[in-house]
Coordinates of C-alpha atoms in Angstrom, one line a residue:
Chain O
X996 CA 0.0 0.0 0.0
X997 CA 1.0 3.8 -0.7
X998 CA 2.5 5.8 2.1
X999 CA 0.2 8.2 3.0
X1000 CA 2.8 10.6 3.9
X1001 CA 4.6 10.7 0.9
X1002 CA 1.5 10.9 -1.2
X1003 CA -0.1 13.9 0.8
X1004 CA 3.8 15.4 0.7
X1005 CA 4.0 15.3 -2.8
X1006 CA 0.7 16.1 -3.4
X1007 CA 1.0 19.2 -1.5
X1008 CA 4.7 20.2 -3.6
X1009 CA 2.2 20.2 -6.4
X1010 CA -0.4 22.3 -5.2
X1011 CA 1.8 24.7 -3.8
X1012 CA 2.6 25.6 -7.7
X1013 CA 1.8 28.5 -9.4
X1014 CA 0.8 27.1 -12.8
X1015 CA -1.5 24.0 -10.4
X1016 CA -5.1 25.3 -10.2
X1017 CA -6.3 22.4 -7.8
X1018 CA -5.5 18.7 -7.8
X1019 CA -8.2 15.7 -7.5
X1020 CA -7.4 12.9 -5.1
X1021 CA -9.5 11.1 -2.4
X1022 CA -10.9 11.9 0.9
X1023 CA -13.5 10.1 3.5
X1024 CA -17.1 9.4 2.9
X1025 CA -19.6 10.3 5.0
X1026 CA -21.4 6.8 4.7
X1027 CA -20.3 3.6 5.6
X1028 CA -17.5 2.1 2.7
X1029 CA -17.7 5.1 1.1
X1030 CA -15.0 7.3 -0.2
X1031 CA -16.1 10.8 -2.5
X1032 CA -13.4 13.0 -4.7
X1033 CA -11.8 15.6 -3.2
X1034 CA -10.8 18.4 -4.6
X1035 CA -7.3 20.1 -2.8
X1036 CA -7.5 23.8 -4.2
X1037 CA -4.9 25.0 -1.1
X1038 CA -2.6 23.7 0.8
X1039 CA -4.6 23.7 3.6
X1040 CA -6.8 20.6 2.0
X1041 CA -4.1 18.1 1.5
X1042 CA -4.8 16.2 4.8
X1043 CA -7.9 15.7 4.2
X1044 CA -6.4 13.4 1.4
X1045 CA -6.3 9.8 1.6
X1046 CA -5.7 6.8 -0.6
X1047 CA -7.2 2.9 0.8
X1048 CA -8.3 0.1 -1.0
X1049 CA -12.1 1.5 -1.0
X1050 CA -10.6 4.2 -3.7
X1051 CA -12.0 2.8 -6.5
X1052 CA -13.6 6.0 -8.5
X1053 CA -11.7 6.6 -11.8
X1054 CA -10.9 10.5 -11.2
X1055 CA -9.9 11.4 -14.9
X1056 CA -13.0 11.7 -15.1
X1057 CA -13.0 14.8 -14.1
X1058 CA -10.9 16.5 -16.2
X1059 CA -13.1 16.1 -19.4
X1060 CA -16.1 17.2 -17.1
X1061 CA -14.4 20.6 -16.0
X1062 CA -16.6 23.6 -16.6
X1063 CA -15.9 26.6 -18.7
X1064 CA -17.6 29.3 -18.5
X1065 CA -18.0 32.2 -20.7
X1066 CA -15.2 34.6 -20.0
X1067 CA -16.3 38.3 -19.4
X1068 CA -15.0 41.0 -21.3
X1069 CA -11.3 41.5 -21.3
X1070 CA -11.1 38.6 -18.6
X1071 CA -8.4 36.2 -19.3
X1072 CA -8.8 32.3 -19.3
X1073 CA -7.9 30.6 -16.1
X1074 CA -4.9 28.4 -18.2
X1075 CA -3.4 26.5 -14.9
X1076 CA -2.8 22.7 -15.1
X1077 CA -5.3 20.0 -12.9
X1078 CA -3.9 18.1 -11.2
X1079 CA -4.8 14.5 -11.1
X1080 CA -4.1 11.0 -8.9
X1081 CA -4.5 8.0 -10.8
X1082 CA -4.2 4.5 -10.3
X1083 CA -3.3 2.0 -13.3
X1084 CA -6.2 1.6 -14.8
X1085 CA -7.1 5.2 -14.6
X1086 CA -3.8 6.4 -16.2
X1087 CA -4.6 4.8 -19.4
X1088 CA -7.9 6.6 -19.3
X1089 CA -5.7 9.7 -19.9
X1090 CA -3.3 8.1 -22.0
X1091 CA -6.6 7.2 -24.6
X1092 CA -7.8 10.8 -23.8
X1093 CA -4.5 12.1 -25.3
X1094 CA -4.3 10.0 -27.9
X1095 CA -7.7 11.0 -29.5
X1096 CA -6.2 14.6 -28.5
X1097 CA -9.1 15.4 -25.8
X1098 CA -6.8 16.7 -23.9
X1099 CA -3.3 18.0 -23.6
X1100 CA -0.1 16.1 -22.0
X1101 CA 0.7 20.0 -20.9
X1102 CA -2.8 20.5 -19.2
X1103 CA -2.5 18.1 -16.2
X1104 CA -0.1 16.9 -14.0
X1105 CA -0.3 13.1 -13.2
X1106 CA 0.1 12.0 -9.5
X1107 CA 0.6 7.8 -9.8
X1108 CA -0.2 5.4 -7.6
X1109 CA 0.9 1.7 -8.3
X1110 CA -2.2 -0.1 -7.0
X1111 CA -2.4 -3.8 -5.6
X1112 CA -5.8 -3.9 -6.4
X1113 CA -9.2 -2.0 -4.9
X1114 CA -12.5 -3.4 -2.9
X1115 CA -15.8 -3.9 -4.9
X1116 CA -18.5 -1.7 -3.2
X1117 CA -20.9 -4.1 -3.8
X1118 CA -19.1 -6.8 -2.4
X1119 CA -18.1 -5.3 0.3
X1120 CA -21.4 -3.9 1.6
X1121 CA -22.7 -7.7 0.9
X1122 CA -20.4 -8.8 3.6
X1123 CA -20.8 -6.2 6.5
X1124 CA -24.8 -4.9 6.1
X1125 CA -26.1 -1.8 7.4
X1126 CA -22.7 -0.4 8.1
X1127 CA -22.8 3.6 8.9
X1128 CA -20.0 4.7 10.4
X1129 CA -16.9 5.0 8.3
X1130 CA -14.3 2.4 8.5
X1131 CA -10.9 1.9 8.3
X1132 CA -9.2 -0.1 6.1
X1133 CA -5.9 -1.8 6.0
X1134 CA -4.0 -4.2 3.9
X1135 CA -1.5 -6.4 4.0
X1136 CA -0.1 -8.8 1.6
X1137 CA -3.2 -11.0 0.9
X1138 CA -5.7 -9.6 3.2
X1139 CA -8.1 -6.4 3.8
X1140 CA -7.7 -5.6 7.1
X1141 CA -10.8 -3.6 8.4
X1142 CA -11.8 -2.4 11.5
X1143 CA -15.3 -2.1 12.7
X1144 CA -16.1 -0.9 15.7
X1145 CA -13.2 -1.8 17.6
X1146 CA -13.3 -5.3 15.9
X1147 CA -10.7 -6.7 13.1
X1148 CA -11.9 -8.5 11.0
X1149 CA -9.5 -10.2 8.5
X1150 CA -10.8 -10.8 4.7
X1151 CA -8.8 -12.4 1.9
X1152 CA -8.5 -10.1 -0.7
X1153 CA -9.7 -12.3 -3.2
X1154 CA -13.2 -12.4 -1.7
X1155 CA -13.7 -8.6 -2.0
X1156 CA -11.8 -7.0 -5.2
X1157 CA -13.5 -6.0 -8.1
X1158 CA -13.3 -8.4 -10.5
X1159 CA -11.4 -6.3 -12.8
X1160 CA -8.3 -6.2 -10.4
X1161 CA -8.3 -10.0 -10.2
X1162 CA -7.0 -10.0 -13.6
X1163 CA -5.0 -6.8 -13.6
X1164 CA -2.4 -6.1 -16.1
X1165 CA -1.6 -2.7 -15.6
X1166 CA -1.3 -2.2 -11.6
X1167 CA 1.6 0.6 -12.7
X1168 CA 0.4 3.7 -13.9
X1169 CA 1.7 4.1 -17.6
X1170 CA 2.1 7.9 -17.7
X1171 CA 2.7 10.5 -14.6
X1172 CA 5.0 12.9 -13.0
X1173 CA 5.5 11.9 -9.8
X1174 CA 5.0 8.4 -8.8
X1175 CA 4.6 8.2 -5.0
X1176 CA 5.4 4.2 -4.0
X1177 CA 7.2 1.5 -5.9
X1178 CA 5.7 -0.2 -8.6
X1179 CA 4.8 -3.8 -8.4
X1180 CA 5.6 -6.5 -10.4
X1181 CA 2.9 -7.6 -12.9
X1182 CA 1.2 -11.0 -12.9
X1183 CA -1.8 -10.6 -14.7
X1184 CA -2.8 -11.8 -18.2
X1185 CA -5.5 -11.0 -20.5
X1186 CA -8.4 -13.0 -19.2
X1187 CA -11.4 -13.5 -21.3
X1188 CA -12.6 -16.0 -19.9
X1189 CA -15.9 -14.8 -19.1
X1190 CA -16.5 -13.4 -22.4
X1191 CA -15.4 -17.1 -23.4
X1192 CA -17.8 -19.0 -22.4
X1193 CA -20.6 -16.3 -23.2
X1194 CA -19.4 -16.6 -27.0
X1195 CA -19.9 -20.4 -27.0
X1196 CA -24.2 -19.7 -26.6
X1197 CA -26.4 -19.8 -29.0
X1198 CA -27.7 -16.5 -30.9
X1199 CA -31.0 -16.8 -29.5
X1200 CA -29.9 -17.4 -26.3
X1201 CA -27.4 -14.5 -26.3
X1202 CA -29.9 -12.1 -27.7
X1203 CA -32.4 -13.5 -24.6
X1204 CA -30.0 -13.2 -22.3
X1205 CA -29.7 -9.4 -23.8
X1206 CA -33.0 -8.7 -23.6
X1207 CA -33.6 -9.5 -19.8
X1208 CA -30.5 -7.1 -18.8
X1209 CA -31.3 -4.5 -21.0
X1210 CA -35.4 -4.5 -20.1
X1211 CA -33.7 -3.7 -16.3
X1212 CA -32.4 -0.4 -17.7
X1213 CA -34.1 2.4 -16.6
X1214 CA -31.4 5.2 -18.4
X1215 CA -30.6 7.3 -16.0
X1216 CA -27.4 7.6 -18.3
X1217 CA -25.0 7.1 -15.0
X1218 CA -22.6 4.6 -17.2
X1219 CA -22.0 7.2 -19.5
X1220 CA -21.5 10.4 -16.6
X1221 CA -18.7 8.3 -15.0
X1222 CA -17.5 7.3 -18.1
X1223 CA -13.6 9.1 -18.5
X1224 CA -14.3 8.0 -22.1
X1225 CA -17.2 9.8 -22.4
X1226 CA -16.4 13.3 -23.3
X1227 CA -18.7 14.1 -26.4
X1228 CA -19.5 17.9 -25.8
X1229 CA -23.5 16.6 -27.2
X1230 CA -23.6 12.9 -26.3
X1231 CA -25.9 11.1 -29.0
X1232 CA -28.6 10.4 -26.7
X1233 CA -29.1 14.1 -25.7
X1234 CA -29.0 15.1 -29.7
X1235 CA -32.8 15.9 -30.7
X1236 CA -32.2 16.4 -34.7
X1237 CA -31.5 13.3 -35.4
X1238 CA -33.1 11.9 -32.5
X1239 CA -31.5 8.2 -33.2
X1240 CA -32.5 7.2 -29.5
X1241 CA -35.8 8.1 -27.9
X1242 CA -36.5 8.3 -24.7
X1243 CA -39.2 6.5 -23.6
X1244 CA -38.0 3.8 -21.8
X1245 CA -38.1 0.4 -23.2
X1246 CA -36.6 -2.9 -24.3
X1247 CA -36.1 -1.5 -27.7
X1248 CA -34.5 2.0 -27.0
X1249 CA -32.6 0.2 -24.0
X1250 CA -31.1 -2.0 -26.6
X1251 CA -30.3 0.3 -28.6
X1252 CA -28.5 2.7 -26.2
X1253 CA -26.5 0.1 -24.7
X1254 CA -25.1 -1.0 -28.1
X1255 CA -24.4 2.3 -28.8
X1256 CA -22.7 2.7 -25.4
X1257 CA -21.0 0.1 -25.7
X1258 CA -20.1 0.6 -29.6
X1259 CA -18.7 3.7 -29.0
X1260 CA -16.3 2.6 -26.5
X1261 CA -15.0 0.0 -29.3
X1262 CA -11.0 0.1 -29.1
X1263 CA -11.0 2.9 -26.0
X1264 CA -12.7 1.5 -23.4
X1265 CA -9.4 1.1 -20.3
X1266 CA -11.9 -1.8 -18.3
X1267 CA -11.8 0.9 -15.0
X1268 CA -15.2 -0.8 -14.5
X1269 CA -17.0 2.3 -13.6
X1270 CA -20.2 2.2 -15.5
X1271 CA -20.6 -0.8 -13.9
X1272 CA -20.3 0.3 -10.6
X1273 CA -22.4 2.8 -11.1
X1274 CA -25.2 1.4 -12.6
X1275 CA -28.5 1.4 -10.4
X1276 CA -30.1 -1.8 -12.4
X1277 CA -27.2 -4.0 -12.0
X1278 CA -26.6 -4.7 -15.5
X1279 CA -23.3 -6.4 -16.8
X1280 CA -21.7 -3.6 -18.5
X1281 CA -18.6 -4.9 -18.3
X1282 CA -18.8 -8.2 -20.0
X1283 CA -19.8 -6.0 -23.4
X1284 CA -16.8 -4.0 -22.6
X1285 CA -14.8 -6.7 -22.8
X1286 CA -16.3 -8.3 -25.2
X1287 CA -15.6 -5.6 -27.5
X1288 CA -11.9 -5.3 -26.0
X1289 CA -11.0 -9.1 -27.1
X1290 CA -12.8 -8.5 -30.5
X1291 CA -10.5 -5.8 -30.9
X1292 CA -7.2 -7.4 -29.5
X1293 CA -8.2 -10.3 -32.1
X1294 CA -8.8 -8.2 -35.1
X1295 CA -6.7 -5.4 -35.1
X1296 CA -4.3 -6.4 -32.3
X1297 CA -4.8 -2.9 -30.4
X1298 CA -5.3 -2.0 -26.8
X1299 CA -6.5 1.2 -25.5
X1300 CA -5.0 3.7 -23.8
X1301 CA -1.0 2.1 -23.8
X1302 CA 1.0 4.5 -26.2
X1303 CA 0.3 8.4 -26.7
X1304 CA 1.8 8.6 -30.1
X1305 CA -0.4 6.3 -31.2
X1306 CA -3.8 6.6 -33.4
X1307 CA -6.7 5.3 -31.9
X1308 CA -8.1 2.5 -33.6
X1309 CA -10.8 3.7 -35.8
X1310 CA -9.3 6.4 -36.7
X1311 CA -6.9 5.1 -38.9
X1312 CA -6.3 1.5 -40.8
X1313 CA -3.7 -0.9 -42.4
X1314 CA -4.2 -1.8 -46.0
X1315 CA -4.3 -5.1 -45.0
X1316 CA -6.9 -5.3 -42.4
X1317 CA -8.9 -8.3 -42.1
X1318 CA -11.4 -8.6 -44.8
X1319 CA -13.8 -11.3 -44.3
X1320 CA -14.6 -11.7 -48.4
X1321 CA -12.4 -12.5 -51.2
X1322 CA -12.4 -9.1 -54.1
Chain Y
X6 CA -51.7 -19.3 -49.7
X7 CA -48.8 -17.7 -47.3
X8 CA -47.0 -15.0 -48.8
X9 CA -43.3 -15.1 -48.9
X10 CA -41.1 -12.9 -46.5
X11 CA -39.9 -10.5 -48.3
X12 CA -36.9 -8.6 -46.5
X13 CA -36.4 -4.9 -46.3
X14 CA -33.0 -4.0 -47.2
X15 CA -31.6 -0.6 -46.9
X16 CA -28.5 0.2 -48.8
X17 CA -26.0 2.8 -48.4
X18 CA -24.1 3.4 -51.6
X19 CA -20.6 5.3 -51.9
X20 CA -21.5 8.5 -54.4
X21 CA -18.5 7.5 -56.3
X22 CA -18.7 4.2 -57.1
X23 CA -21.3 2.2 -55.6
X24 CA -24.0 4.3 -56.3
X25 CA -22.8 4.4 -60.1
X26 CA -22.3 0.9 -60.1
X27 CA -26.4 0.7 -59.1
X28 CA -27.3 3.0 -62.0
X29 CA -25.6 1.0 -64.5
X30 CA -26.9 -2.1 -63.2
X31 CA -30.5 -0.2 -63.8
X32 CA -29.6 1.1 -67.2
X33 CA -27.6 -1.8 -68.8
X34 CA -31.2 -3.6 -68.2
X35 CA -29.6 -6.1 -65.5
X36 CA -32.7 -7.3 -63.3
X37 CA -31.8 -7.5 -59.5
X38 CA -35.0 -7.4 -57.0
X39 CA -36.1 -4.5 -55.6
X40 CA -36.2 -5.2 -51.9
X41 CA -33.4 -2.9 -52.0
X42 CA -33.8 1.0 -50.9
X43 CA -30.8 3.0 -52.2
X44 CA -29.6 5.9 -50.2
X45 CA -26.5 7.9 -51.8
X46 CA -24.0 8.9 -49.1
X47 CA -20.7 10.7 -50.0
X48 CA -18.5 8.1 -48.8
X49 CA -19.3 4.7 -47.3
X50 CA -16.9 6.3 -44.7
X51 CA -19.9 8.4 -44.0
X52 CA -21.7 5.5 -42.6
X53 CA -22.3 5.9 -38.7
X54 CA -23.0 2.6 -36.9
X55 CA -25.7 4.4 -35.5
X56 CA -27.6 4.6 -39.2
X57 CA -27.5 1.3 -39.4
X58 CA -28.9 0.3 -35.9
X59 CA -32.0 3.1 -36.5
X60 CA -32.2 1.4 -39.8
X61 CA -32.6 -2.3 -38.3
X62 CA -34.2 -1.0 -35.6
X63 CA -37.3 0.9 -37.9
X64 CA -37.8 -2.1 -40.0
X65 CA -34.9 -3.1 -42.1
X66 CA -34.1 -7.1 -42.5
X67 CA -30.6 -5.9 -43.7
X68 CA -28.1 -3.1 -44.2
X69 CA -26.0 -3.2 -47.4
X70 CA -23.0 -0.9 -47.3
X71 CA -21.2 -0.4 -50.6
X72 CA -18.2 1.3 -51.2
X73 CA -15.3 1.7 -53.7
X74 CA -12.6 -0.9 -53.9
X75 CA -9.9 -1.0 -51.7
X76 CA -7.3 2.1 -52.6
X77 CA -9.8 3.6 -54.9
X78 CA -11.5 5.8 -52.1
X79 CA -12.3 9.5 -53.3
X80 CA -11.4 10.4 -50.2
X81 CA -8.1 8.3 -49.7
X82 CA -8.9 5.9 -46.6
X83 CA -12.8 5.9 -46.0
X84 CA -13.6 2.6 -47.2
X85 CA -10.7 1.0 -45.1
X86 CA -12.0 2.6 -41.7
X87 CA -15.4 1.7 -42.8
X88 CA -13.8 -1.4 -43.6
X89 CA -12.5 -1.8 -39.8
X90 CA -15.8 -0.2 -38.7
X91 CA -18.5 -2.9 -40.4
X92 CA -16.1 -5.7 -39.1
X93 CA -16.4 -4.7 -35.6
X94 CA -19.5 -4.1 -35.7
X95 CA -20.5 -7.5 -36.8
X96 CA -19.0 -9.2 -34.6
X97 CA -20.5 -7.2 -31.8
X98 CA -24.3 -7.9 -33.1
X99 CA -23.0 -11.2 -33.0
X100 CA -22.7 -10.5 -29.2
X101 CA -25.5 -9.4 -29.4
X102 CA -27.8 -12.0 -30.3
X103 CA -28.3 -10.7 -33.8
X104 CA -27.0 -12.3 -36.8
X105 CA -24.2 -10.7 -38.2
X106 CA -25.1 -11.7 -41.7
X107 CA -27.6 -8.7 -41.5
X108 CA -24.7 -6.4 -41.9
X109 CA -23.1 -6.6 -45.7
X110 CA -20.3 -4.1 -46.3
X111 CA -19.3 -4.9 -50.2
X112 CA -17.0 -3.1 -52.7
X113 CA -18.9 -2.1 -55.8
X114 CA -16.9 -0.1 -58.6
X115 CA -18.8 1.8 -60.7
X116 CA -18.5 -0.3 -63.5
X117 CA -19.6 -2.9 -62.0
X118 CA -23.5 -3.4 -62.3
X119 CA -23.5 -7.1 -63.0
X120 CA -22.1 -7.4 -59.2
X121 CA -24.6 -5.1 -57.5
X122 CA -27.2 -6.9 -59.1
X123 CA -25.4 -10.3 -57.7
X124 CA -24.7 -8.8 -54.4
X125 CA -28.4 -7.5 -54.4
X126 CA -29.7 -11.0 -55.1
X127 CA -27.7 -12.5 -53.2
X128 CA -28.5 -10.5 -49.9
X129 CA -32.2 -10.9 -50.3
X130 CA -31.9 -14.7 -50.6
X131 CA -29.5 -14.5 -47.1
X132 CA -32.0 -12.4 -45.5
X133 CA -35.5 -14.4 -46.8
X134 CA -33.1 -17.2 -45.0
X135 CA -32.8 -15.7 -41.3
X136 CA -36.3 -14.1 -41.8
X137 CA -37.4 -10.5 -39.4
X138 CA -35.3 -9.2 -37.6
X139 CA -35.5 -9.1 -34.1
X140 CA -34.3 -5.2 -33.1
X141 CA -37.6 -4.4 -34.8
X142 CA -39.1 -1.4 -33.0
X143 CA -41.8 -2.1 -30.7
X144 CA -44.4 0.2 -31.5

C-alpha cells in the first residue's frame, strides 16, 4: 500500500505551484465504505487526502467534465494545469484521452499510484450490512484488514476485489510525474474467460439473455456520466435532430443505447469498470466492454489507452486489415 | 396461400462508385429485386454505426454498405476505416444475439453493375433465409 505521507507530501509540492489550479485525489465518505473525490484547491486541503483500497472511482473523469464558462469582457482564461491522482487503470484513461487529442499532456499533471488492487463496493457492503460509520481499512499482503467498531476483521482479498483487479495487467500507472510508492511486479494476463464461455451460446440465447438485462435499464445515463471516455461535448442520446434514440424507456430503445454505449467505446474502453459500478439496475456492462476489448485485440491487435503517439483505432487503418470476403 | 417474407433492405451506396455501379446495373437492363432501398452517401466512410442500428431498428431485415474498392476511395482511406468499422461491428451484433449476416459491407466499382445486381440478389436470398429481424421497434 501507498505511504500516505509521501503521497499527501507530494501532493502538496504540487499544489503549492503556481501554474496547479487544484489537484483531485480522495478523501472520506460520509457513509459507511464510502470514499467521494476531493478536490485540494490549497494547501490547507491536503490532509484531508487519503488513498485505501475503497478508492476505487476513476478520477480522470473529471478532467473532461471541467466547466468553462464564458469569459467576461477582457477577462483572461484561467490556463493552470489540474492536477490528477491516478491509479493503473485510470492512467490509461488519460493516456486514450490524449491520444484521441481530448486533452493536452501539458494540461494536467499526473500523480501515480501503483495499486495492488481495490474493494468492490458491492461486495463489500454484501459482507458487513447496514454499516454507517466510516471504517478503516488496511491491507497487508493478501488480506483487507478492516476495522469495525473496535473489531478486526481479516478478509482475503480475493473475496472482496473487483473483478477487474483480479485479472489486472496494468497495476503501474503508464504515464505521470511523480509516482509516490514503488511499482509492483505484474502478474496478470488477459483473461477473457468470461466473455469465453458467453461466446460459445447460441444467438437466441445470447440475444435473450440481452434482452432481460437490458429490459432492467431504466437510463438514467450514469454509465455514460462516469465514463472518462465519455467526453462528447453533445452525447448522441441528448441530440434531438436526429433523434436516433428516444427516450421513452423500453426494451427496444434500451437496446439500442447500450449497443451504442457500448459501440462507442469499441478500441478505447481502459476496463476501470465504472459504468458498472455505477449502474442502479445491475446490468453487466462490463462483460460487453470486454467483449468488444477481445474482438478488438483479435482483429486489429490494439489495446487502449497504452501508447500516446499512437492513433486510436478507428481512426486510422492498415491496408491489410482483415477482410472477411475474397475481391 | 402464405406470402413469402420479403426482406427490407436498406442500402448505403458510396457517391463514387457504388451508387454508379447501381445505376448502371438499372440502365444496362440487369434485373436484380427491388427489396433494396438505395440511399446515396458521399463516402461509405460516411456510414455511422448508428444509421444502421435506426435502420434495423425501424424495420430493415438488412443493411448493405457499398463502397469503392480498396485504394480507390475519393477520399483516400474511407472505405478501409469503414472497412474496420463494419467488421467490428458484426462481430458485436454477434454479441448481441443478432445475426451478423444482417450487416453486408461490399465493394462495388462503378463499373460494376452485374455485381450489385449479384450482391443485391444474393442479400435478399440471405436475409429471406434468417427471416425478421428481431431489433424491430416495438411500436
Amino acid at each position: 500500500m501507498v505511504d500516505l505521507k509521501k503521497l499527501r507530501e507530494s501532493t502538496e509540492k504540487i499544489i503549492n505551484r503556481d501554474d496547479v489550479k487544484y489537484v483531485i485525489g480522495w478523501e472520506k465518505g460520509t457513509h459507511g465504505f464510502q470514499v467521494t473525490p476531493l478536490f485540494i484547491t490549497s494547501s490547507d486541503d491536503v490532509e484531508r487526502l487519503i488513498f485505501n483500497p475503497l478508492c476505487v472511482h476513476n478520477l480522470t473523469v473529471f478532467l473532461m467534465l471541467q466547466e468553462k464558462l464564458p469569459l467576461r469582457k477582457g477577462a483572461e482564461e484561467d490556463k493552470r494545469k489540474v492536477g490528477v491522482i491516478v491509479k493503473g487503470c485510470d492512467s490509461r484513461a488519460i493516456v486514450q484521452i490524449i491520444q484521441e487529442k481530448g486533452l493536452n499532456r501539458d494540461d494536467v499533471v499526473i500523480i501515480g499510484i501503483p495499486c495492488t488492487g481495490v474493494i468492490d463496493p458491492k461486495k463489500i457492503n454484501k459482507k458487513f450490512p447496514n454499516q454507517t460509520k466510516t471504517v478503516d481499512i488496511d491491507e497487508d499482503a493478501n488480506n483487507f484488514v478492516i476495522k469495525i467498531d473496535g473489531k478486526t476483521h481479516k478478509v482475503p482479498k480475493e473475496e472482496l476485489l473487483m473483478d477487474k483487479c483480479k485479472q489486472c495487467q496494468f497495476p503501474n500507472p503508464i504515464i505521470y510525474d511523480v509516482l509516490v510508492g514503488s511499482e509492483i511486479k505484474t502478474t496478470g494476463k488477459p483473461n477473457y474467460k468470461d466473455v469465453e464461455s458467453f461466446e460459445k451460446k447460441s444467438l437466441k440465447e445470447k440475444w435473450e439473455y440481452w434482452e432481460k438485462q437490458f429490459e432492467k435499464c431504466i437510463r438514467c445515463y450514469a454509465c455514460r456520466n462516469v465514463c472518462p471516455m465519455c467526453y462528447c461535448k453533445e452525447c448522441m442520446v441528448d441530440q434531438l435532430n436526429p433523434q436516433w434514440i428516444r427516450r421513452s424507456v423500453n426494451v427496444s430503445e434500451n437496446t439500442a443505447w447500450n449497443i451504442m454505449r457500448a459501440f462507442h467505446l469499441a478500441g478505447r474502453c481502459i476496463d476501470c469498470g465504472e459504468c458498472e459500478r455505477v449502474c442502479p439496475a445491475e446490468i453487466p456492462l462490463v462483460k460487453l466492454n470486454k467483449k468488444l476489448e477481445k474482438e478488438v485485440l483479435e482483429l486489429f491487435d490494439y489495446r487502449a489507452g497504452l501508447d500516446v503517439d499512437v492513433k486510436p483505432l478507428l481512426s486510422m487503418f492498415k491496408p491489410d486489415d482483415p477482410e472477411e470476403f475474397i475481391l | 396461400m402464405a406470402k413469402e417474407f420479403e426482406p427490407n433492405i436498406i442500402g448505403f451506396l458510396c457517391n463514387w462508385c457504388s451508387y454508379a455501379g447501381a445505376d448502371l446495373a438499372g440502365t444496362s437492363r440487369i434485373k436484380y429485386p427491388p427489396n433494396i432501398k438505395s440511399i446515396r452517401v458521399m463516402c461509405s466512410g460516411r456510414v455511422d454505426t448508428v444509421f444502421i442500428l435506426e435502420a434495423l431498428r425501424k424495420g430493415a431485415d438488412g443493411v448493405l454498405i457499398a463502397g469503392c474498392h480498396p485504394g480507390d476511395c475519393h477520399y483516400q482511406s474511407g472505405n478501409y476505416k469503414t472497412n474496420r468499422r463494419i467488421r467490428l461491428l458484426k462481430k458485436f451484433l454477434n454479441d448481441m444475439g443478432v445475426e451478423p449476416e444482417r450487416v453486408r459491407f461490399e465493394y462495388v466499382s462503378a463499373s460494376e453493375g452485374q455485381k450489385f445486381a449479384q450482391v443485391v440478389t444474393d442479400f435478399v436470398n440471405q436475409l429471406k433465409k434468417l427471416g425478421p429481424t428481431p431489433l424491430k421497434e416495438i411500436a
